Coordinates of C-alpha atoms in Angstrom, one line a residue:
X1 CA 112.9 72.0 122.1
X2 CA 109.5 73.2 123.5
X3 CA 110.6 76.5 121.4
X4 CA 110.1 74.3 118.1
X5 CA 107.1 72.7 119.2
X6 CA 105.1 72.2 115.7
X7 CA 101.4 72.6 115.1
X8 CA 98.8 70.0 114.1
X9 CA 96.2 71.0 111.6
X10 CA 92.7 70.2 112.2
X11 CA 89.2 71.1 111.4
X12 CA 87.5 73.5 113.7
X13 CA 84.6 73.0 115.6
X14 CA 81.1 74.1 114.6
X15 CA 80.8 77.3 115.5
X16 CA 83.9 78.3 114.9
X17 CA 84.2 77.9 111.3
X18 CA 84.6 80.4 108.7
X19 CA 82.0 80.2 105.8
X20 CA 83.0 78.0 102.5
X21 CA 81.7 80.7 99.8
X22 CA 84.7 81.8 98.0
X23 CA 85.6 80.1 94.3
X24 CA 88.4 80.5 92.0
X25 CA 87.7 83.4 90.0
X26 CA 86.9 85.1 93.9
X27 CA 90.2 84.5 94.9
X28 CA 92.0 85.5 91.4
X29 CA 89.9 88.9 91.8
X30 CA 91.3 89.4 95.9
X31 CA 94.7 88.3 94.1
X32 CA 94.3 91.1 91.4
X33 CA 92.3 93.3 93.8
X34 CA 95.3 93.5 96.3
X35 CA 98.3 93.4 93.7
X36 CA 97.0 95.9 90.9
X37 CA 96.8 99.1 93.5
X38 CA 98.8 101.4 95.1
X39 CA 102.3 100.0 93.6
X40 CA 100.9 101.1 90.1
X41 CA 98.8 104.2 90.7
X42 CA 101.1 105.8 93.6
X43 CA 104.3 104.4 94.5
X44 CA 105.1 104.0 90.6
X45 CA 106.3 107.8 91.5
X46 CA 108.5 107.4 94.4
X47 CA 110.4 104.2 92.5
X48 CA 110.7 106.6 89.6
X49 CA 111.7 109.2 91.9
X50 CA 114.7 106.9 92.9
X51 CA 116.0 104.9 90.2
X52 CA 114.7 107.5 87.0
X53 CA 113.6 105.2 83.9
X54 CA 115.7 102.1 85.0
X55 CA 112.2 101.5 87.4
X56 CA 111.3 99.8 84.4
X57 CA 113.5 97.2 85.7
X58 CA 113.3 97.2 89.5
X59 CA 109.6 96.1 88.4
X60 CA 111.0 93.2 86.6
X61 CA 113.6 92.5 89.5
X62 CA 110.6 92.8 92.4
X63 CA 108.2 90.6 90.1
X64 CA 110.7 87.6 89.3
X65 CA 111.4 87.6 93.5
X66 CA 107.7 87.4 94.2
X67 CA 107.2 84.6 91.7
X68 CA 109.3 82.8 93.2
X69 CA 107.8 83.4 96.2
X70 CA 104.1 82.7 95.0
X71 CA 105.5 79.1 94.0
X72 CA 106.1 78.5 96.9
X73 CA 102.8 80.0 98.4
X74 CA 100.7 78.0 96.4
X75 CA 102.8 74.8 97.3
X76 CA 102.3 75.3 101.1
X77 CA 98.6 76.8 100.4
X78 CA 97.3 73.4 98.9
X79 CA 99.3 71.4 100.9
X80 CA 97.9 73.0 104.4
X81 CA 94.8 74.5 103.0
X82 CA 93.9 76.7 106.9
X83 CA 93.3 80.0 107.6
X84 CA 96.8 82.1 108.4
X85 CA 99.3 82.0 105.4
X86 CA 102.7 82.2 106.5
X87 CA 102.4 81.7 110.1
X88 CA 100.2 79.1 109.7
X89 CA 102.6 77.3 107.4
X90 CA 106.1 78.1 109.6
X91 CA 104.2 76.7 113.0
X92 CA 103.1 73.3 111.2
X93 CA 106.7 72.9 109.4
X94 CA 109.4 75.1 111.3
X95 CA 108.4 75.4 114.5
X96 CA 106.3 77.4 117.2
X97 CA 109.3 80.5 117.9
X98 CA 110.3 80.5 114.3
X99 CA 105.6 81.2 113.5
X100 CA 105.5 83.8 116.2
X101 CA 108.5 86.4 114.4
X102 CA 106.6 85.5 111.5
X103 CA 103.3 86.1 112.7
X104 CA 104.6 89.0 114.5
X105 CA 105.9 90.4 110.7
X106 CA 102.8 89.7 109.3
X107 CA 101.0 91.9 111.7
X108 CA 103.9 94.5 110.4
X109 CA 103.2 93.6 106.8
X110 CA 99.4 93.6 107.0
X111 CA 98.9 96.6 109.1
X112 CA 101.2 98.8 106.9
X113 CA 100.1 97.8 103.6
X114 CA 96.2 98.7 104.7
X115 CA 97.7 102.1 106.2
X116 CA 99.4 102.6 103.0
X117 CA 97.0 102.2 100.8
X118 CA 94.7 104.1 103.0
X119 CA 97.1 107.3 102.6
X120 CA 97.6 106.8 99.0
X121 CA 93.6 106.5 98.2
X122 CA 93.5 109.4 100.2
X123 CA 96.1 111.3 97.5
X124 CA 93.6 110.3 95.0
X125 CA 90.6 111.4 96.3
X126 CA 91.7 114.9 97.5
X127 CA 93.3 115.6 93.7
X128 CA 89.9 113.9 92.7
X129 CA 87.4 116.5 95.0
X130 CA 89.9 119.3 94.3
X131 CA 89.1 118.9 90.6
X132 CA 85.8 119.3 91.3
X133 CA 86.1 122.5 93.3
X134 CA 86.3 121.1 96.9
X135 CA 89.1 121.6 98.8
X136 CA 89.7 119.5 101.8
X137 CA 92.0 121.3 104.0
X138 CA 95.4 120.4 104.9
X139 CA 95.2 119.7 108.4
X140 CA 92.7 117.1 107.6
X141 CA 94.3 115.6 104.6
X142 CA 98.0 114.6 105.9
X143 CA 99.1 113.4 109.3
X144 CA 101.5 115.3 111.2
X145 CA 104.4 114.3 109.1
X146 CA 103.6 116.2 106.0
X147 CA 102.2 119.4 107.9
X148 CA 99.0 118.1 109.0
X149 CA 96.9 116.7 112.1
X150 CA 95.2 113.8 110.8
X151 CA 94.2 111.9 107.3
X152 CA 90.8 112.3 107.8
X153 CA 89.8 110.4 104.2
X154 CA 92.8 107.4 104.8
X155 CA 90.8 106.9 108.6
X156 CA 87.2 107.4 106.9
X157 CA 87.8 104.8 104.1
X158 CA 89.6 101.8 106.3
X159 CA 85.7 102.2 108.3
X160 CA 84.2 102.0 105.4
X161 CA 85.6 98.4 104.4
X162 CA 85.8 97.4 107.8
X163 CA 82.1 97.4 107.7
X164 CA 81.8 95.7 104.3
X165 CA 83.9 93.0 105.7
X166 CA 81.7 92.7 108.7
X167 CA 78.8 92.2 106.7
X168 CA 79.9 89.0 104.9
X169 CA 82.8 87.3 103.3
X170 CA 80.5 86.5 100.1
X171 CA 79.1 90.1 99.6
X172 CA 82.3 91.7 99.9
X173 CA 84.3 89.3 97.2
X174 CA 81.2 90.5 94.9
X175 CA 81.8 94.4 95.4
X176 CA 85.8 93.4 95.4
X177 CA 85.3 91.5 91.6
X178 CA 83.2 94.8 90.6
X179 CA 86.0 96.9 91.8
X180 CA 88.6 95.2 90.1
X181 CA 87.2 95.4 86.5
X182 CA 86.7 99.0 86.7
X183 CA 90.5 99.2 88.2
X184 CA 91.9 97.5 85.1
X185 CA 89.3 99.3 82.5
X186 CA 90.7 102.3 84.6
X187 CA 94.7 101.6 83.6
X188 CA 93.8 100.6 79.6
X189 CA 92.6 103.8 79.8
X190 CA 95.8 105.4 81.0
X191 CA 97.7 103.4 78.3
X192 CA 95.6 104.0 75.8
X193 CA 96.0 107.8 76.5
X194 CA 99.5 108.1 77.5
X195 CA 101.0 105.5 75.1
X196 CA 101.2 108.2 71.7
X197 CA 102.8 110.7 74.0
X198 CA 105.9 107.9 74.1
X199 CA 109.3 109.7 73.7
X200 CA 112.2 107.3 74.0
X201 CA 114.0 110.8 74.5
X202 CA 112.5 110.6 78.3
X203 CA 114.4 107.0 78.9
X204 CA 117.7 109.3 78.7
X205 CA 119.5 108.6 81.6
X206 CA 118.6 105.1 82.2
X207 CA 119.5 105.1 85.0
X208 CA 121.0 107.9 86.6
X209 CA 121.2 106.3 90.2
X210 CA 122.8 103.1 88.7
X211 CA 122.0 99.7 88.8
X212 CA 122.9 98.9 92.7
X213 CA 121.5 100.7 96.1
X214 CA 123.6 103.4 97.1
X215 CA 122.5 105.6 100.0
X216 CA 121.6 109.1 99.4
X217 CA 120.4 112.3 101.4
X218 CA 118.6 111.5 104.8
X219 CA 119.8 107.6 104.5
X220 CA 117.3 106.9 101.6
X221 CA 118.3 104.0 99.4
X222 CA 118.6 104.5 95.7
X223 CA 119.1 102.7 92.2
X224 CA 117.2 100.1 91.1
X225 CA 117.5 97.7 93.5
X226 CA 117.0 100.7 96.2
X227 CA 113.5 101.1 94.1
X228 CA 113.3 97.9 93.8
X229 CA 113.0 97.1 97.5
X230 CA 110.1 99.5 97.2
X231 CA 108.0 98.8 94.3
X232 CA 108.2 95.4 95.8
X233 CA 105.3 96.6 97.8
X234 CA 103.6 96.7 94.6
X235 CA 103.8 92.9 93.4
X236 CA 102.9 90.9 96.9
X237 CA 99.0 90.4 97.8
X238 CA 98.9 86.7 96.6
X239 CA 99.7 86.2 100.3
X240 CA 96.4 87.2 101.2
X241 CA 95.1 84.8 98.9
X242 CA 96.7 82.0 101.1
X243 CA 94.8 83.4 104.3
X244 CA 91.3 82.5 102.4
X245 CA 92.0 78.5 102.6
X246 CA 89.0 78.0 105.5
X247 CA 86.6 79.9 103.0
X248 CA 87.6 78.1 99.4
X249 CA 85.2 75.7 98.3
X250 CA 87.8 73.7 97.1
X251 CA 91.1 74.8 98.4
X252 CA 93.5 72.5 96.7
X253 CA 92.3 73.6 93.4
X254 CA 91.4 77.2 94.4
X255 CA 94.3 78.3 95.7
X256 CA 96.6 77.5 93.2
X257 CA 94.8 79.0 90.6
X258 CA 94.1 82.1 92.5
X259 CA 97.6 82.5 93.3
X260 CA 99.9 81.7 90.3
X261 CA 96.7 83.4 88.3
X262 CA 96.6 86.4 89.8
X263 CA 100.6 87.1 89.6
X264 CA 100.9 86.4 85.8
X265 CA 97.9 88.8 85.3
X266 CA 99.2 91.2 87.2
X267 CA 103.0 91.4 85.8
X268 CA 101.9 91.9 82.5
X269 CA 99.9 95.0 83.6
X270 CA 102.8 96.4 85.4
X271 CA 105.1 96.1 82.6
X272 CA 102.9 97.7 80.4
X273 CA 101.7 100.7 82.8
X274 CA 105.0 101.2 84.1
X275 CA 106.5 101.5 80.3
X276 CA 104.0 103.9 79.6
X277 CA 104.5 106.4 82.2
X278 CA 108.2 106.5 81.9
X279 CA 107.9 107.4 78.2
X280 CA 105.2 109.6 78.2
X281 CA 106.7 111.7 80.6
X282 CA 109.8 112.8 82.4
X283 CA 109.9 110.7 85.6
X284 CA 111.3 114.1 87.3
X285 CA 107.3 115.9 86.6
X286 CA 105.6 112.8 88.6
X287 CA 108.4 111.2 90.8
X288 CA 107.1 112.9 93.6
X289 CA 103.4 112.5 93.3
X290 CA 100.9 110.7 95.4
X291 CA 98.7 110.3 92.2
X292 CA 101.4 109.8 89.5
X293 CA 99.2 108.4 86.2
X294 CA 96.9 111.8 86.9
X295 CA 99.7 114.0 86.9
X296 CA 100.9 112.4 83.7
X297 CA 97.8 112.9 82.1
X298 CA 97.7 116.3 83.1
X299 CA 101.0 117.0 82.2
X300 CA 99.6 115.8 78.5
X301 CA 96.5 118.5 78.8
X302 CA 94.0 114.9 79.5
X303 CA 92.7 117.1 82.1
X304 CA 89.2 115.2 81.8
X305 CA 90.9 112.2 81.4
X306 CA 92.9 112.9 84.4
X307 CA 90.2 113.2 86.4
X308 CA 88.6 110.5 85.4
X309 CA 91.5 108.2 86.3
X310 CA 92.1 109.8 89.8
X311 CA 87.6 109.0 90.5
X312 CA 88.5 105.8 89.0
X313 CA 91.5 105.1 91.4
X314 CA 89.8 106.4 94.3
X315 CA 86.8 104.1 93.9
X316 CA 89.1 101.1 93.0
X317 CA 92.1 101.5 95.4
X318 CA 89.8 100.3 98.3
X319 CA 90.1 96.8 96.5
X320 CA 93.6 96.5 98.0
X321 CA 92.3 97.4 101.6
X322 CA 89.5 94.8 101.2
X323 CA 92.1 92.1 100.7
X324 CA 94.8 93.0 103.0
X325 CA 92.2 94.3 105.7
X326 CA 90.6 90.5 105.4
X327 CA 94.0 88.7 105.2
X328 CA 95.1 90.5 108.6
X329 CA 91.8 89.9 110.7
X330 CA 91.9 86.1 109.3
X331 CA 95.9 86.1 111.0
X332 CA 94.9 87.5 114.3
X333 CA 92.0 85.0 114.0
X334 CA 94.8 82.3 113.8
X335 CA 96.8 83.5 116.2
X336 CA 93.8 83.8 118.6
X337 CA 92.9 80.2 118.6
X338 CA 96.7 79.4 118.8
X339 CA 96.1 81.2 122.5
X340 CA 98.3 84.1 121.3
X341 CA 95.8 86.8 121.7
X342 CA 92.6 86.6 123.8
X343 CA 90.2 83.6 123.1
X344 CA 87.4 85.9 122.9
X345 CA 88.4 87.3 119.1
X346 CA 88.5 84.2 117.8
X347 CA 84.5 84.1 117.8
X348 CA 82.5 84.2 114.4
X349 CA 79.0 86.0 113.6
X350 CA 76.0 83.3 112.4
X351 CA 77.2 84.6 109.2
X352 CA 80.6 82.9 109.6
X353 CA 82.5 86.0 109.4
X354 CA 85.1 87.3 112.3
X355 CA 83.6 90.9 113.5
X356 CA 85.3 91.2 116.7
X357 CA 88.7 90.4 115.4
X358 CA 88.0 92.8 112.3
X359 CA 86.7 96.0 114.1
X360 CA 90.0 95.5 116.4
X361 CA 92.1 95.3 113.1
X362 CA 90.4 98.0 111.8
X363 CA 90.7 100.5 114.8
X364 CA 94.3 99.6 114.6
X365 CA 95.5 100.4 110.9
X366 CA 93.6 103.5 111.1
X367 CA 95.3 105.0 113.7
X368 CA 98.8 104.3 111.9
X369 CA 97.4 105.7 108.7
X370 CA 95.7 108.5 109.7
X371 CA 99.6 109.9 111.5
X372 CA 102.1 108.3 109.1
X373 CA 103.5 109.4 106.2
X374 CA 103.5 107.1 103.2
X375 CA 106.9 106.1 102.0
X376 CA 108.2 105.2 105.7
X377 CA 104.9 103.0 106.0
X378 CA 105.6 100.8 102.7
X379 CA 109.1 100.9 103.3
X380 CA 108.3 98.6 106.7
X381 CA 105.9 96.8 105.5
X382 CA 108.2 95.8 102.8
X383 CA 110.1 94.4 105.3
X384 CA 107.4 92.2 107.0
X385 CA 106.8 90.6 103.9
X386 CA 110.5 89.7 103.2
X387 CA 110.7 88.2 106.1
X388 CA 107.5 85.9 105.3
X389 CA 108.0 85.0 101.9
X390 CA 111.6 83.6 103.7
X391 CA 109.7 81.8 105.7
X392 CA 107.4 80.0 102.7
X393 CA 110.3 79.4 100.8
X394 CA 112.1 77.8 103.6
X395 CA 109.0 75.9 104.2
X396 CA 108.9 74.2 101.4
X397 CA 112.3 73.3 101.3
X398 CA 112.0 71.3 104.6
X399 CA 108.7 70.0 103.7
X400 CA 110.6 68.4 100.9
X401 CA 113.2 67.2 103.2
X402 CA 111.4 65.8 106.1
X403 CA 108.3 64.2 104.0
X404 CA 108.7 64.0 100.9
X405 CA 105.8 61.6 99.9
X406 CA 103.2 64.1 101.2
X407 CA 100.5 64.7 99.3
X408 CA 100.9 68.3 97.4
X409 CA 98.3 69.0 94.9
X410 CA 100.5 71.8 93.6
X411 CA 103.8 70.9 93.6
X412 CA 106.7 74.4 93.0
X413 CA 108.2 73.3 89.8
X414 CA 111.9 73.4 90.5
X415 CA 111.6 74.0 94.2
X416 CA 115.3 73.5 95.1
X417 CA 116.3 76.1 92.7
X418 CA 113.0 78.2 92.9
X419 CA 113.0 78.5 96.5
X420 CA 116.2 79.5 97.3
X421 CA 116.2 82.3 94.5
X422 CA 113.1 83.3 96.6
X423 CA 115.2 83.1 99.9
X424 CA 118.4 84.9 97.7
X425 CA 116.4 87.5 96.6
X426 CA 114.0 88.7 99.6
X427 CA 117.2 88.9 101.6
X428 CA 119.0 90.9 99.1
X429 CA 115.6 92.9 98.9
X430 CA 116.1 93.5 102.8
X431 CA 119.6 95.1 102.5
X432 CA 118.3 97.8 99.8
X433 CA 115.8 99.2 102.3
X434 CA 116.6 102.0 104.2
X435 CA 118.6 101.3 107.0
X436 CA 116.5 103.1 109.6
X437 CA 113.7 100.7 108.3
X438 CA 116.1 97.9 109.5
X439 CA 116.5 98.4 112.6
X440 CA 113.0 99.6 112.8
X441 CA 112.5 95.4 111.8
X442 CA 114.7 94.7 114.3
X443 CA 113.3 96.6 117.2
X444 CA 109.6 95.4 116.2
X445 CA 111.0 91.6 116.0
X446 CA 112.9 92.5 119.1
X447 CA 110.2 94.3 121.2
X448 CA 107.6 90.5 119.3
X449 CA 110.0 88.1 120.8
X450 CA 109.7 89.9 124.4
X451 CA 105.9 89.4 124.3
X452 CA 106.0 86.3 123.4
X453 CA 108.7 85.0 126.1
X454 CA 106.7 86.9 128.8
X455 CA 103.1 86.2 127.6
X456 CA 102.2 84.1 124.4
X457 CA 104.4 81.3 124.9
X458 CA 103.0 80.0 128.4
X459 CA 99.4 80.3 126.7
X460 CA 99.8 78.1 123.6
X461 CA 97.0 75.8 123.0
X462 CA 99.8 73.6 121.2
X463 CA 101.5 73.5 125.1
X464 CA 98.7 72.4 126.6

C-alpha cells in the first residue's frame, strides 16, 4: 500500500514560497501565450500534410478532447490550488506510484513541447533573416536529423527566456501579455490577407487519407485522427496554467478563469486560421513547411506581408516557451520538495523565483532541441500529455467518489460524462500516434518506474 501513499497539501515555509503576483488576465495571457503558437503557425502544415483539408476537423476533434480535459483542470486547480498540475493533483488523490509516471510524463510533455517550439521559432526566424538577405547556414540551423550539426537559433532562444524567467515571475507575465497581443494582431492579419484568396475548389478531396488513422510510409500515422493526435499538440497549455496556483493572488477564482478562458479564446482562433489556410491554398504547397501561414502568403505574392508574419511569429512564438519553460521548472520544483530530485533545487531567489531549478531545465530542453527533429519531438510530447490529462480526468472522478462534499470552487459541469469522454478520447488520441512514439512512452515510463524503485521512492518526504 506504501506504493499509494497520498500527499497532504500544505503551505510552504517562508522562504520557500513562490511570489503571489500573478492575476487573472496574467494567467489567461500564459493560457493564450502557450496555446496560440506553434500548433497554428507551424504544425498546421504537417496535420495538413497528413489528413489534406479534413484537418479542419482533426482541429475540432483535438479541441473537444482538451475541453474536456481543461474541465477537469480547472476542477482539480481550484480545488488543490499548489504548484505542480497533474502530478500534484494524482499524488494528493491517486496515489504516490500512480504521480511519479505522471510526473515522469510531464517531464516528457514539458521538455518536448519547449524543444519544439524552440525548432519551430527557429523555422521562422531563418525564413524571417533569409528575407532580409542573411543566410544562416545549414549546419547551424537544423540538428543532425535534417542534415545539420546543431540548431543554433532553437538553443540561443530557450537562453534567452530562461533568463527572463530568472529575472522575475512578474516581469516576465508583463513581456508574455505584450507578446500575446502582437501574436493574435499577427494572425488577423493572416486572415485578413488570405481570407479573399478562399477557393472551396482547394477543399477537394476532403479528405483524401479518410476519416480514421491508417499507417503509412515509415510507420507514420494518417487521417484525421492520425493528424489529430498531432495537432493536439496545438490545443494543450492550459496545463501550465494549473502549475501557477502558488503565484495567483487568488487561485480559486484565478485559475478557473484563466483556464476555461483561455481555451474558448483560443478555439475560435484555430477554427478560423485553420479555415483560412486550407482555402486559400492547396494544403500540398505548405504541408511540409516549418512556417506554413508565410508560405501561404507567398504563395498569394503577400511577399511583404509574408515577412511580416514570419518577424511577427518569430518575436511571438517565444510566448509558448515562456509558459511551458515556467510550467516545467515549477514541476521539478514540486518534485524537489517531494524528495524526488535533490533538495538543493527546490531553493528560491529573494525575488521568489526558482533559478536553480530553471537554469537546470533550461540546459536540459536545449540540448534536445538543438539535435531533434520536429515532428518526432511533438509527436512524444503528445504523448506525455495524454497520459496527464488521464490522470486529471481520473482525478476528478475519484474526488467525486471518495469526498464528495469537498469544497470545489469550480465544479466540471457534467463530470461523470465529461471526464470520461476526456479519459475516451486521450486514449483513443494515444493509439493514432505513431507506433514507434509508443513504445518510445513505454520505454521512458519503463526506464521512470526503474528510477523511482531504485532511488525516488526510499527518499519521499511523504515516507518519512
Amino acid at each position: 500500500m506504501s506504493l499509494l501513499r497520498r500527499k497532504t497539501i500544505v503551505a510552504q515555509p517562508p522562504g520557500q514560497q513562490l511570489a503571489r503576483t500573478l492575476g487573472w488576465p496574467h494567467l489567461v495571457a500564459l493560457g493564450v501565450g502557450a496555446i496560440v503558437g506553434t500548433g497554428i503557425l507551424t504544425l498546421i502544415g504537417v496535420g495538413a500534410d497528413r489528413a489534406g483539408p479534413a484537418v479542419i476537423v482533426s482541429f475540432v476533434v483535438a479541441g473537444a478532447i482538451c475541453a474536456c480535459a481543461a474541465l477537469c483542470y480547472a476542477e482539480m486547480a481550484t480545488m488543490i490550488p499548489a504548484s505542480g498540475s497533474a502530478y500534484t493533483y494524482s499524488y494528493a488523490v491517486l496515489g504516490e506510484v500512480i504521480a511519479w509516471v505522471v510526473g515522469w510524463s510531464l517531464i516528457l510533455e514539458y521538455s518536448l513541447v519547449v524543444s519544439t517550439v524552440a525548432v519551430g521559432w527557429s523555422g521562422y526566424a531563418v525564413g524571417f533573416l533569409k528575407g532580409l538577405g542573411i543566410v544562416v547556414p545549414t549546419a547551424l540551423a537544423n540538428g543532425p536529423g535534417l542534415g545539420g550539426v546543431v540548431n543554433l537559433p532553437a538553443v540561443g532562444i530557450i537562453a534567452v527566456i530562461a533568463g527572463l524567467l530568472m529575472l522575475g515571475t512578474r516581469e516576465s507575465a508583463r513581456i508574455n501579455t505584450a507578446l500575446v497581443v502582437l501574436k493574435i494582431v499577427t494572425l488577423a492579419l493572416f486572415v485578413g490577407v488570405a481570407l479573399p484568396h478562399f477557393d472551396v475548389a482547394n477543399l477537394h478531396p476532403f479528405t483524401p487519407y479518410g476519416y480514421g488513422s491508417p499507417t503509412g510510409e515509415g510507420g507514420v500515422k494518417y487521417g484525421v485522427m492520425g493528424a489529430a493526435a498531432i495537432i493536439f499538440f496545438a490545443f494543450y497549455g492550459f496545463d501550465a496554467i494549473s502549475t501557477a496556483a502558488e503565484e495567483a493572488k487568488n487561485p480559486e477564482r484565478d485559475l478557473a478563469i484563466g483556464i476555461v478562458g483561455s481555451m474558448l479564446a483560443c478555439t475560435a482562433i484555430y477554427m478560423i486560421v485553420a479555415a483560412t489556410a486550407v482555402g486559400a491554398v492547396s494544403y500540398t504547397r505548405f504541408g511540409d513547411s516549418p512556417e506554413p501561414l508565410a508560405l501561404i502568403l507567398r504563395e498569394l505574392n503577400q511577399g511583404r506581408v509574408a515577412t511580416i508574419v514570419a518577424a511577427a511569429a518569430a518575436v511571438a512564438l517565444p510566448t509558448v516557451l515562456l509558459a511551458f519553460l515556467y510550467g516545467q521548472s515549477r514541476i521539478f520544483l514540486v518534485m524537489a520538495r517531494d524528495g524526488f530530485l535533490p533538495a538543493s533545487l527546490a531553493r528560491v531567489s529573494k525575488r521568489g523565483t526558482p533559478v536553480r531549478i530553471t537554469l537546470m531545465t533550461a540546459v536540459f530542453v536545449a540540448i534536445i532541441a538543438g539535435l531533434a527533429p520536429l515532428d518526432v519531438i511533438a509527436s512524444l510530447a503528445n504523448a506525455g500529455t495524454l497520459c496527464a490529462f488521464v490522470a486529471v480526468s481520473a482525478c476528478v472522478l475519484v474526488s467525486r467518489r471518495r469526498d464528495p462534499g469537498a469544497r470545489r470552487p469550480f465544479r466540471t459541469p457534467l463530470a461523470w460524462v465529461v471526464a470520461p469522454l476526456a479519459i475516451a478520447g486521450c486514449l483513443y488520441l494515444f493509439t493514432s500516434l505513431q507506433v514507434v512514439t509508443q513504445v518510445a512512452f513505454v520505454g521512458w515510463n519503463a526506464f521512470g518506474l526503474l528510477v523511482y524503485f531504485l532511488y525516488a521512492r526510499s527518499r519521499a518526504q511523504v515516507a518519512h
